Coordinates of C-alpha atoms and ligand atoms in Angstrom, one line a residue:
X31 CA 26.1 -15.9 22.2
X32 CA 22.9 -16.9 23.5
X33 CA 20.3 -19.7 22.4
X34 CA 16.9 -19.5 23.0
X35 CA 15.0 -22.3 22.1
X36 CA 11.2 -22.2 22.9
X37 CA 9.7 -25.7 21.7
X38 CA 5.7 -26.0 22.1
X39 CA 4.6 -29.4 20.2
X40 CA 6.1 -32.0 18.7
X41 CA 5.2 -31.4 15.0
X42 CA 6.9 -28.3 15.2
X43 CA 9.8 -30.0 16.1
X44 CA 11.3 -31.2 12.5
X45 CA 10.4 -27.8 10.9
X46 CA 12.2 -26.0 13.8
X47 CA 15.5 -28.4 14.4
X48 CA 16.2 -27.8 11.0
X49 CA 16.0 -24.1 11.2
X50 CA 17.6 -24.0 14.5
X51 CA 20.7 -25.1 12.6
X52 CA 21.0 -22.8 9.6
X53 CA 19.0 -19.4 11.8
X54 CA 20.0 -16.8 13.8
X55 CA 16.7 -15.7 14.4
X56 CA 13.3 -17.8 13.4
X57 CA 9.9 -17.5 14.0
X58 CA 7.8 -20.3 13.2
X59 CA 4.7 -18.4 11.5
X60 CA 2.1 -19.1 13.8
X61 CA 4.2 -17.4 16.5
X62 CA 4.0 -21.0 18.6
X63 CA 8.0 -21.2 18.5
X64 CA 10.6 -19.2 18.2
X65 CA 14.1 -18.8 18.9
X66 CA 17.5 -16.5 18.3
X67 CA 21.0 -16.7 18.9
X68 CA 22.4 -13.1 19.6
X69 CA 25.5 -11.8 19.7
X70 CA 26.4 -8.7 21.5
X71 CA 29.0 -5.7 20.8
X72 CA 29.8 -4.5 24.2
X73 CA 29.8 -0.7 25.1
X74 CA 28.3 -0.2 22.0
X75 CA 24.6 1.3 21.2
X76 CA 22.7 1.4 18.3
X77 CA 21.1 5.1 17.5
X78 CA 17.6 3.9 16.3
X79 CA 13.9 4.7 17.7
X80 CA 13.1 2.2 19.9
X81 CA 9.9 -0.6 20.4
X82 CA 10.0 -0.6 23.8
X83 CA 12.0 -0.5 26.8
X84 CA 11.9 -2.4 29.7
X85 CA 13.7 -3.1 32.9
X86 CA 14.9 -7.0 32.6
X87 CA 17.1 -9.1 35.1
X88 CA 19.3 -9.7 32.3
X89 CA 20.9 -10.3 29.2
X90 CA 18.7 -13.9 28.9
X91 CA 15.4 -11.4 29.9
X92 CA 16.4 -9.2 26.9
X93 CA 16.8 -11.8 24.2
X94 CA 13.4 -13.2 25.4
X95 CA 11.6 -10.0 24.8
X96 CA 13.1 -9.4 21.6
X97 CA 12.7 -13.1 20.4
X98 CA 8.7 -12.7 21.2
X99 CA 8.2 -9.4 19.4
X100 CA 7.6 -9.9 16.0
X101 CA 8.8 -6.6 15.2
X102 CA 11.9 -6.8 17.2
X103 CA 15.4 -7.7 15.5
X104 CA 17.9 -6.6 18.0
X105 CA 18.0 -4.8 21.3
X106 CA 20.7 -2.3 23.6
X107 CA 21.1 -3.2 26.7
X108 CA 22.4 -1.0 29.8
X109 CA 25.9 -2.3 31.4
X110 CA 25.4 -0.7 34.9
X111 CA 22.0 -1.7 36.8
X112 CA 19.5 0.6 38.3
X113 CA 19.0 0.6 42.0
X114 CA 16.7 -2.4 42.1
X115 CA 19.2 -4.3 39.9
X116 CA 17.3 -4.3 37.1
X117 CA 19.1 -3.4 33.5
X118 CA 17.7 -1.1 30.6
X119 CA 16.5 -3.2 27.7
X120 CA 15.5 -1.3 24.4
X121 CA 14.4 -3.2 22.0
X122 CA 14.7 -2.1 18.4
X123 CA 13.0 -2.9 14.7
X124 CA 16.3 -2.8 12.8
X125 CA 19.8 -4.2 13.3
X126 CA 23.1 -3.1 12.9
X127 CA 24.1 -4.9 9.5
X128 CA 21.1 -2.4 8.0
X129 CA 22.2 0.6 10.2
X130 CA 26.1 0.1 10.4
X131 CA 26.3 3.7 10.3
X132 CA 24.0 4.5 13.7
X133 CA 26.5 2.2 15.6
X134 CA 28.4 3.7 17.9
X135 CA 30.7 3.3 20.9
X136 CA 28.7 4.0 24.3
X137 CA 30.1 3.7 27.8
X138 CA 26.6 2.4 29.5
X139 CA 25.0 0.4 26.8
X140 CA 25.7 -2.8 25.1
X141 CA 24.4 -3.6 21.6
X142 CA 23.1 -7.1 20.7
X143 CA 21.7 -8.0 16.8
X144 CA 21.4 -11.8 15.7
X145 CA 24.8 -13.5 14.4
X146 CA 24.7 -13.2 10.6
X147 CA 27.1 -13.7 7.6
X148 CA 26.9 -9.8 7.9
X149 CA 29.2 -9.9 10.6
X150 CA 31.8 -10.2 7.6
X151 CA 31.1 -7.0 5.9
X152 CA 30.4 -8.6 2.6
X153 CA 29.3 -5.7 1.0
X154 CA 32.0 -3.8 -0.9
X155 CA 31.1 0.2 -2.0
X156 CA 29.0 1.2 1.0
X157 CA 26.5 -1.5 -0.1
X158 CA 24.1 -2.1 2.7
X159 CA 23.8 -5.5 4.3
X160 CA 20.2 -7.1 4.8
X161 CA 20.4 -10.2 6.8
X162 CA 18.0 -13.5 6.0
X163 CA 18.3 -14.5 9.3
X164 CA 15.9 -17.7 8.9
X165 CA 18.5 -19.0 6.4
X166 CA 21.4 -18.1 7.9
X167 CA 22.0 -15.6 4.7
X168 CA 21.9 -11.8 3.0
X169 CA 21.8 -9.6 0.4
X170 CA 23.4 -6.5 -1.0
X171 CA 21.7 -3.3 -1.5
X172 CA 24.3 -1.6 -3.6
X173 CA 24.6 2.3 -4.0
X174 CA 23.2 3.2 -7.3
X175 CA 26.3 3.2 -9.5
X176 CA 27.7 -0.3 -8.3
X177 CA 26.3 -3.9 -8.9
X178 CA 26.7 -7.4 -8.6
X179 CA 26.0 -9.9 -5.6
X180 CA 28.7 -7.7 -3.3
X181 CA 28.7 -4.5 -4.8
X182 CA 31.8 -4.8 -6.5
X183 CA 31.2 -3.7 -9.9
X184 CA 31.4 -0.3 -10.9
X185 CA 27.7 0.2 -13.4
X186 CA 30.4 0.6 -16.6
X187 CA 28.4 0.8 -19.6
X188 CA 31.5 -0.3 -21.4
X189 CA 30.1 -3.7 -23.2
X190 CA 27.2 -5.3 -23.5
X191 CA 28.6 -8.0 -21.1
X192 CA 29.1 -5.0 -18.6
X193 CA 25.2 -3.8 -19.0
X194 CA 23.9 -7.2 -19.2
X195 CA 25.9 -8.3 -15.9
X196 CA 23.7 -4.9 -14.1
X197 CA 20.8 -5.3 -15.9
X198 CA 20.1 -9.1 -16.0
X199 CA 16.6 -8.5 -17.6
X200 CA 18.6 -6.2 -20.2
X201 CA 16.7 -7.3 -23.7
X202 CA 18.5 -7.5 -27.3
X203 CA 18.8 -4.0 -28.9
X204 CA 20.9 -1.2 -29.9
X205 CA 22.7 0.5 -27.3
X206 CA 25.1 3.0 -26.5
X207 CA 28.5 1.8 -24.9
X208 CA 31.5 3.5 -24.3
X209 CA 34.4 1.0 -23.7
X210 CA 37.0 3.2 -22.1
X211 CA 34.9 4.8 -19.8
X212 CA 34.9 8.8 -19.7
X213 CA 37.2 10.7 -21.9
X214 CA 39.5 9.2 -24.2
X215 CA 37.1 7.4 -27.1
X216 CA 33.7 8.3 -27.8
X217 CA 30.7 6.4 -26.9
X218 CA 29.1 4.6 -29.7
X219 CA 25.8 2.6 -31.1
X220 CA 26.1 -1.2 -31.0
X221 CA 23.6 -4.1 -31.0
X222 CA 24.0 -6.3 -28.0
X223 CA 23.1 -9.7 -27.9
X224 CA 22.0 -10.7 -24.4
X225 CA 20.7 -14.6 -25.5
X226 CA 24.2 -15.7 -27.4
X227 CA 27.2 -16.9 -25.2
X228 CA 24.6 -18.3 -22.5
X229 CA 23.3 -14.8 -21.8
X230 CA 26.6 -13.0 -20.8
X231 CA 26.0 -10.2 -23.4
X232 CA 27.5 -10.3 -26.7
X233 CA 28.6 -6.6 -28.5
X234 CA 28.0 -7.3 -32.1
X235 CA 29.7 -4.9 -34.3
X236 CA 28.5 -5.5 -38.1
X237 CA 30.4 -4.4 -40.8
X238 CA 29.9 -3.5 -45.0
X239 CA 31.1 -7.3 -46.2
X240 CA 29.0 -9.6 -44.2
X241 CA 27.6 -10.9 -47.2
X242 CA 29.1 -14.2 -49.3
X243 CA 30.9 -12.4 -51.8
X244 CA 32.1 -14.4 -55.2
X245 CA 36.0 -13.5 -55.9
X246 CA 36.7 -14.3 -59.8
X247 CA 39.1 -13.0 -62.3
X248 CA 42.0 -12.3 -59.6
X249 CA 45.0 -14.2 -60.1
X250 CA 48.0 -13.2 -58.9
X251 CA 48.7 -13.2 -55.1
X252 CA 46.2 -10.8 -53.0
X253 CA 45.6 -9.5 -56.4
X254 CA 41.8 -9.1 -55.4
X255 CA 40.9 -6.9 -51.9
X256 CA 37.6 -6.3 -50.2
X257 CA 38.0 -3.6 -47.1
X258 CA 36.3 -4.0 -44.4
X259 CA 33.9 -1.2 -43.1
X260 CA 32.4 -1.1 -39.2
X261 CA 29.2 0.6 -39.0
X262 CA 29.8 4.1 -37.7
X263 CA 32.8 3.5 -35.5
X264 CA 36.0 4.0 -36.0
X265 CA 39.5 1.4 -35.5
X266 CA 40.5 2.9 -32.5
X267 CA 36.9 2.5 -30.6
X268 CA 37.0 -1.1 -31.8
X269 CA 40.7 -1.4 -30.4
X270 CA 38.8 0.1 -27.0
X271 CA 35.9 -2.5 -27.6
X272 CA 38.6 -5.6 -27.4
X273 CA 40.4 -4.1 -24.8
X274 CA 37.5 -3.8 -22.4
X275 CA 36.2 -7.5 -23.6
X276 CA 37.7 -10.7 -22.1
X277 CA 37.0 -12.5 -25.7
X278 CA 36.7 -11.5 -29.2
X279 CA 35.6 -13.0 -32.2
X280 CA 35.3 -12.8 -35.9
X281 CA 34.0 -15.6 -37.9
X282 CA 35.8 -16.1 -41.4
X283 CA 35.0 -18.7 -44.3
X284 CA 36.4 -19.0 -47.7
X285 CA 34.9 -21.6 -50.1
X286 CA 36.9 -22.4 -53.1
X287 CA 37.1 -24.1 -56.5
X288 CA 40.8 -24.7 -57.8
X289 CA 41.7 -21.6 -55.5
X290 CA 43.9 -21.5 -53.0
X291 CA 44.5 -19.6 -49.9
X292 CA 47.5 -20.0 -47.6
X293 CA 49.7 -22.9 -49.8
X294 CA 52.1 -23.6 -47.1
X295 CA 54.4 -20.2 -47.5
X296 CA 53.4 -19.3 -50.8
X297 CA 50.3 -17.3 -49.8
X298 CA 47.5 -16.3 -52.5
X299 CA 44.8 -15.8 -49.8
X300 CA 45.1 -13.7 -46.3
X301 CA 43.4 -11.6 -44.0
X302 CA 44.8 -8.0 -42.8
X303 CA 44.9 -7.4 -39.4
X304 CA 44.0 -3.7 -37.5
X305 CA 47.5 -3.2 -37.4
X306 CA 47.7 -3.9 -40.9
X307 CA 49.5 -6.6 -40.4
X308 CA 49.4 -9.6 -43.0
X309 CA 47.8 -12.8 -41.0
X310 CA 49.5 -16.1 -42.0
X311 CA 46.6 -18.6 -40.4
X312 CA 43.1 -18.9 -41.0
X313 CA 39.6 -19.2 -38.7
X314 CA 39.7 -21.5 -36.3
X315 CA 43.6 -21.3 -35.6
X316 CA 44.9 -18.9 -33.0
X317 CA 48.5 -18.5 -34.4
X318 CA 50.1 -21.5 -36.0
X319 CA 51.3 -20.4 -39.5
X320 CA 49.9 -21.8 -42.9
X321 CA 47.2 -23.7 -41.1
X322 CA 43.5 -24.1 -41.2
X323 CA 41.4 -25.4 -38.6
X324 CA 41.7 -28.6 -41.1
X325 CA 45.4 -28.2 -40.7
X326 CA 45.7 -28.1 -36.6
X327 CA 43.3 -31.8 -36.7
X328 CA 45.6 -33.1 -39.7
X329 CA 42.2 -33.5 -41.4
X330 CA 43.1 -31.4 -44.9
X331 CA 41.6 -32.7 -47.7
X332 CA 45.5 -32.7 -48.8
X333 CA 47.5 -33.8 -46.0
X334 CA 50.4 -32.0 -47.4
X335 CA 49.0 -28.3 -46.6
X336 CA 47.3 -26.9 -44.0
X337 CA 44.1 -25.8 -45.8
X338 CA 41.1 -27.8 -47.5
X339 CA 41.3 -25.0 -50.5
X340 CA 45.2 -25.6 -50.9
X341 CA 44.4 -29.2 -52.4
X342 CA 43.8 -26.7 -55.9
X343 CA 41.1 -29.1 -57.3
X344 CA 38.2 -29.2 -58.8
X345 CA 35.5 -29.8 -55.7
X346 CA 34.1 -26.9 -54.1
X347 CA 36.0 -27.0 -50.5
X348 CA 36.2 -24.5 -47.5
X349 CA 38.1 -23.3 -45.1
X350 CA 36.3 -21.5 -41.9
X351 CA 36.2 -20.9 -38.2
X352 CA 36.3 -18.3 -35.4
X353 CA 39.6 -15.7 -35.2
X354 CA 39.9 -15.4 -31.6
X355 CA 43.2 -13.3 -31.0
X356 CA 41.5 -10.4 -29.4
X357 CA 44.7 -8.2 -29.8
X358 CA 44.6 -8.5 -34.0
X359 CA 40.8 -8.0 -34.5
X360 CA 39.0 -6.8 -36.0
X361 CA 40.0 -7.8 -39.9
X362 CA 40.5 -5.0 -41.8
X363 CA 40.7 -6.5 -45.1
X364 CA 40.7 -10.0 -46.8
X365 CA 42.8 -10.3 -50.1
X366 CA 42.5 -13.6 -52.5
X367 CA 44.0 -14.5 -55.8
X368 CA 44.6 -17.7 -57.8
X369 CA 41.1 -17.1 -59.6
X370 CA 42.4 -16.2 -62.5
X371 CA 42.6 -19.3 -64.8
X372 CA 38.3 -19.1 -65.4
X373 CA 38.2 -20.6 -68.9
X374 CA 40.2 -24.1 -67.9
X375 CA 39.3 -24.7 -64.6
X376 CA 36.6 -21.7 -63.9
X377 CA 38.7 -20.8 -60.7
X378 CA 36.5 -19.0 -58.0
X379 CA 35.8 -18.7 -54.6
X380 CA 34.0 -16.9 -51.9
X381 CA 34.4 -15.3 -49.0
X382 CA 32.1 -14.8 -45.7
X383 CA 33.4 -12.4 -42.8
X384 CA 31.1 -12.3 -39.8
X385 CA 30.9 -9.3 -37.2
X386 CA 33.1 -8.3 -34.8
X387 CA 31.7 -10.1 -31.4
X388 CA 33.5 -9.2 -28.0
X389 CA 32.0 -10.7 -24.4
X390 CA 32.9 -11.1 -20.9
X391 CA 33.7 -9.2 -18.3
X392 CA 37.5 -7.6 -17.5
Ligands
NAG538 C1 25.1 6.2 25.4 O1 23.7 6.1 25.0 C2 22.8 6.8 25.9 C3 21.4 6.4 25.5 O2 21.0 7.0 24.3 C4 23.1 8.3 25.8 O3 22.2 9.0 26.6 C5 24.5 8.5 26.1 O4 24.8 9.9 25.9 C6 25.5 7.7 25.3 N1 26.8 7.8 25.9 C7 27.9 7.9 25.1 C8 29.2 8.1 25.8 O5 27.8 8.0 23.8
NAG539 C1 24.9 3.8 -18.6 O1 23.8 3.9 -19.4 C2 22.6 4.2 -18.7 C3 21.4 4.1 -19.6 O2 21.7 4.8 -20.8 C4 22.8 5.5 -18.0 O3 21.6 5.8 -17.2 C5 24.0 5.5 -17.1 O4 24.2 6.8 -16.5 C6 25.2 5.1 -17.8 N1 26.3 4.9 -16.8 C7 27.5 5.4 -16.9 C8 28.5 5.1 -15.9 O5 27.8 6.1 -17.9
NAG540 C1 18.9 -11.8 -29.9 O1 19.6 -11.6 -31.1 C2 20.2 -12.8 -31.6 C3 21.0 -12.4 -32.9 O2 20.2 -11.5 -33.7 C4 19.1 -13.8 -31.9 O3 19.7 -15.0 -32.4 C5 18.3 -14.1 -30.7 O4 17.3 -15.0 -31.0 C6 17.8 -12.8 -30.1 N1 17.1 -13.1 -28.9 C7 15.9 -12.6 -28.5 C8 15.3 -13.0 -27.2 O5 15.3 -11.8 -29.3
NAG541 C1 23.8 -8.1 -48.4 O1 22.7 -8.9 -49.0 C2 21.4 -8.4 -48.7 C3 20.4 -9.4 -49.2 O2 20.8 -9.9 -50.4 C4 21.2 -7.0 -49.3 O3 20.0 -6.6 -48.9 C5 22.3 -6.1 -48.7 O4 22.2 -4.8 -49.3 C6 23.7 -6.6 -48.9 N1 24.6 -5.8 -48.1 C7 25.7 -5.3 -48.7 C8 26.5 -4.4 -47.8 O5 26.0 -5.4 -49.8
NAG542 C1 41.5 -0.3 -49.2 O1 42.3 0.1 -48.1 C2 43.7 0.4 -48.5 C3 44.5 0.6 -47.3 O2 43.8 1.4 -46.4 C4 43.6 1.5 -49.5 O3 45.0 1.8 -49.9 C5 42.8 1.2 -50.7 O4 42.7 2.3 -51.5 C6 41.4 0.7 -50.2 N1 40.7 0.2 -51.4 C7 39.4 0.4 -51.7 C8 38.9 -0.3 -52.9 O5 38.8 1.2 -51.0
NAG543 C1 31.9 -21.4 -62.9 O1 31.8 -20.9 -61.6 C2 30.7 -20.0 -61.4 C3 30.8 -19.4 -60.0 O2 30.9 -20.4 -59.1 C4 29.4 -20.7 -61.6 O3 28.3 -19.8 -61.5 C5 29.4 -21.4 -63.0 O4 28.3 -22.1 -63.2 C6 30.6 -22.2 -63.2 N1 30.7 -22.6 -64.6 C7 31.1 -23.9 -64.9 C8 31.2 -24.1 -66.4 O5 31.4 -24.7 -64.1

């Protein structure tokens, strides 16, 4: 490695100590210092069109050339001397981070570009490597299908998380996903939310019951059902959707007057779940039977069941939160009952069922 320090006055001096530790290769702007620390592959030569060459005393001679041409970011070097003793010294406008593929092994020349993080191959899928050699960094220039800082992200358009992570300026809209990739389901319309869940991009999936729906009239167990309708796409897409998602969520609310939902295990109330299975636990729980999200905080409005509504009084109450168990969404169909009894107690309730939303990257 070599270290080339040129310093001219003193008030240059702060700017350039600083930069001297975090650069490979700096040059203060009004070309008064510079320096660069170069490290050399030897017998290797870099296949580019060159700046100049010149016949130098050595290595040191090289570095000073390159160092004091603007233009000039590494340089090859001859092993063997000419006659007078003097080496080759080529001196060249790229480096070998940008041109890793004109690199190659050479019995008479050695190739020297400025240390870099580069040196580490941090891009991943033939991403391209552009040092910032004043602060000791790089970026990526990914081929056109991958993304992210290093490249390592295939451009899926399988979520909106997926599209927003490769699109960072991606806007709210409608937009065409297709969660297992090629083949298996078909692609299909979504809205994605690229504000909600600090930005990460949230697919919304909206459904026919999204509206707060009065139940009345229904008395015996499940005796009342609402089905749940996705907007053009079918169960098995949405199974693909939560697949592909590292979170889903559904948010579900029931408000009640002298109506019950859960009632420890004697059930009037329950959601269905895409396997059409019957769910025993309410929004805001992830699994615990007969409970509410009052029921997990022991803060029921009846201590002795796990759900504000189960109390069967006469206050409007409610039961509500987020179902987060990606691997039952999205609910199917919610079935009450114990409205029956309208003339004594005017039993009612209503329910509230949010979309289907599913973010993060897998
Ligand atoms: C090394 O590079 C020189 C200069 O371009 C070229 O003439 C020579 O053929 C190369 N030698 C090998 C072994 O690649
Ligand atoms: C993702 O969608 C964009 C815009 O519609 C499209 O240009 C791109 O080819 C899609 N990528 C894949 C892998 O299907
Ligand atoms: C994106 O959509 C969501 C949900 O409709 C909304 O709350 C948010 O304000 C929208 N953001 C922008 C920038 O339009
Ligand atoms: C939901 O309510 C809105 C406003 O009252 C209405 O325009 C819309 O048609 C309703 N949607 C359904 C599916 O009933
Ligand atoms: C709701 O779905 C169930 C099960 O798929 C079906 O048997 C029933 O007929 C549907 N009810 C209505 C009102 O569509
Ligand atoms: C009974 O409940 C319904 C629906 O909540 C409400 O509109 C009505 O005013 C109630 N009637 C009485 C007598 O409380």
């Amino acid at each position: 490695m070599l270290l080339l320090p040129l310093l001219v006055s003193f008030p240059l001096l702060f700017n350039l100590m600083f930069a001297m530790q975090n650069s490979a290769l700096y040059r203060y702007p009004t070309g008064r210092a510079s320096f660069g620390k170069f490290k050399c592959d030897p017998f290797y030569f870099l296949w580019e069109e060159k700046l100049t060459s010149s016949m130098v005393e050595d290595k040191l001679d090289c570095t000073f050339l390159c160092v004091g041409e603007p233009k000039c970011y590494s340089f090859n070097i001859a092993v063997y001397p000419d006659s007078k003793g003097l080496y080759l010294c080529e001196l060249l406008a790229t480096d070998k981070y940008r041109e890793a593929e004109k690199v190659h092994a050479n019995a008479t020349f050695h190739h020297c570009s400025p240390s870099s993080p580069c040196e580490s191959a941090p891009c991943k899928n033939g991403g391209v490597c552009v040092p910032e050699y004043e602060r000791n960094s790089y970026h990526c220039e990914c081929k056109p299908v991958f993304c992210g800082t290093h490249c390592k992200r295939y451009k899926w358009n399988r979520t909106c998380s997926d599209i927003k992570y490769c699109n960072p300026e991606a806007k709210n809209g409608s937009y065409v996903i297709d969660p297992d990739g090629e083949g298996g389901v078909k692609p299909f319309k979504v809205f994605c939310d690229m504000t909600d869940k600090d930005g990460i991009g949230v697919t919304v999936v909206s459904h026919d019951s999204e509206n707060r729906t009065l139940v009345a009239g229904f008395e015996a167990p499940g005796s009342y059902w609402r089905n749940v309708t996705y907007d053009e796409t079918s169960l098995i897409q949405l199974t693909s959707l939560t697949a592909s998602s590292a979170h889903c969520e559904q948010f579900i609310k029931y408000e009640c007057y002298h109506s019950v939902i859960l009632s420890n295990d004697d059930m009037y109330g329950w959601w269905v779940s895409r396997d059409d299975e019957k769910m025993k636990y309410w929004g805001g729980v992830n699994s615990v039977p007969f409970k509410c999200a009052c029921g997990l905080t022991d803060t029921c409005a009846d201590s002795s069941y796990g759900c504000n509504c189960d109390k069967n009084d006469l206050n409007w109450r409610e039961d509500s939160g987020l179902l987060t168990d990606k691997s039952k969404l999205p609910v199917i169909q919610m079935r009450f009952g114990d409205t029956g009894d309208i003339v004594l107690y005017n039993e009612s309730g209503y329910h509230t069922l949010g979309p289907l939303e599913c973010y993060g990257l897998i």
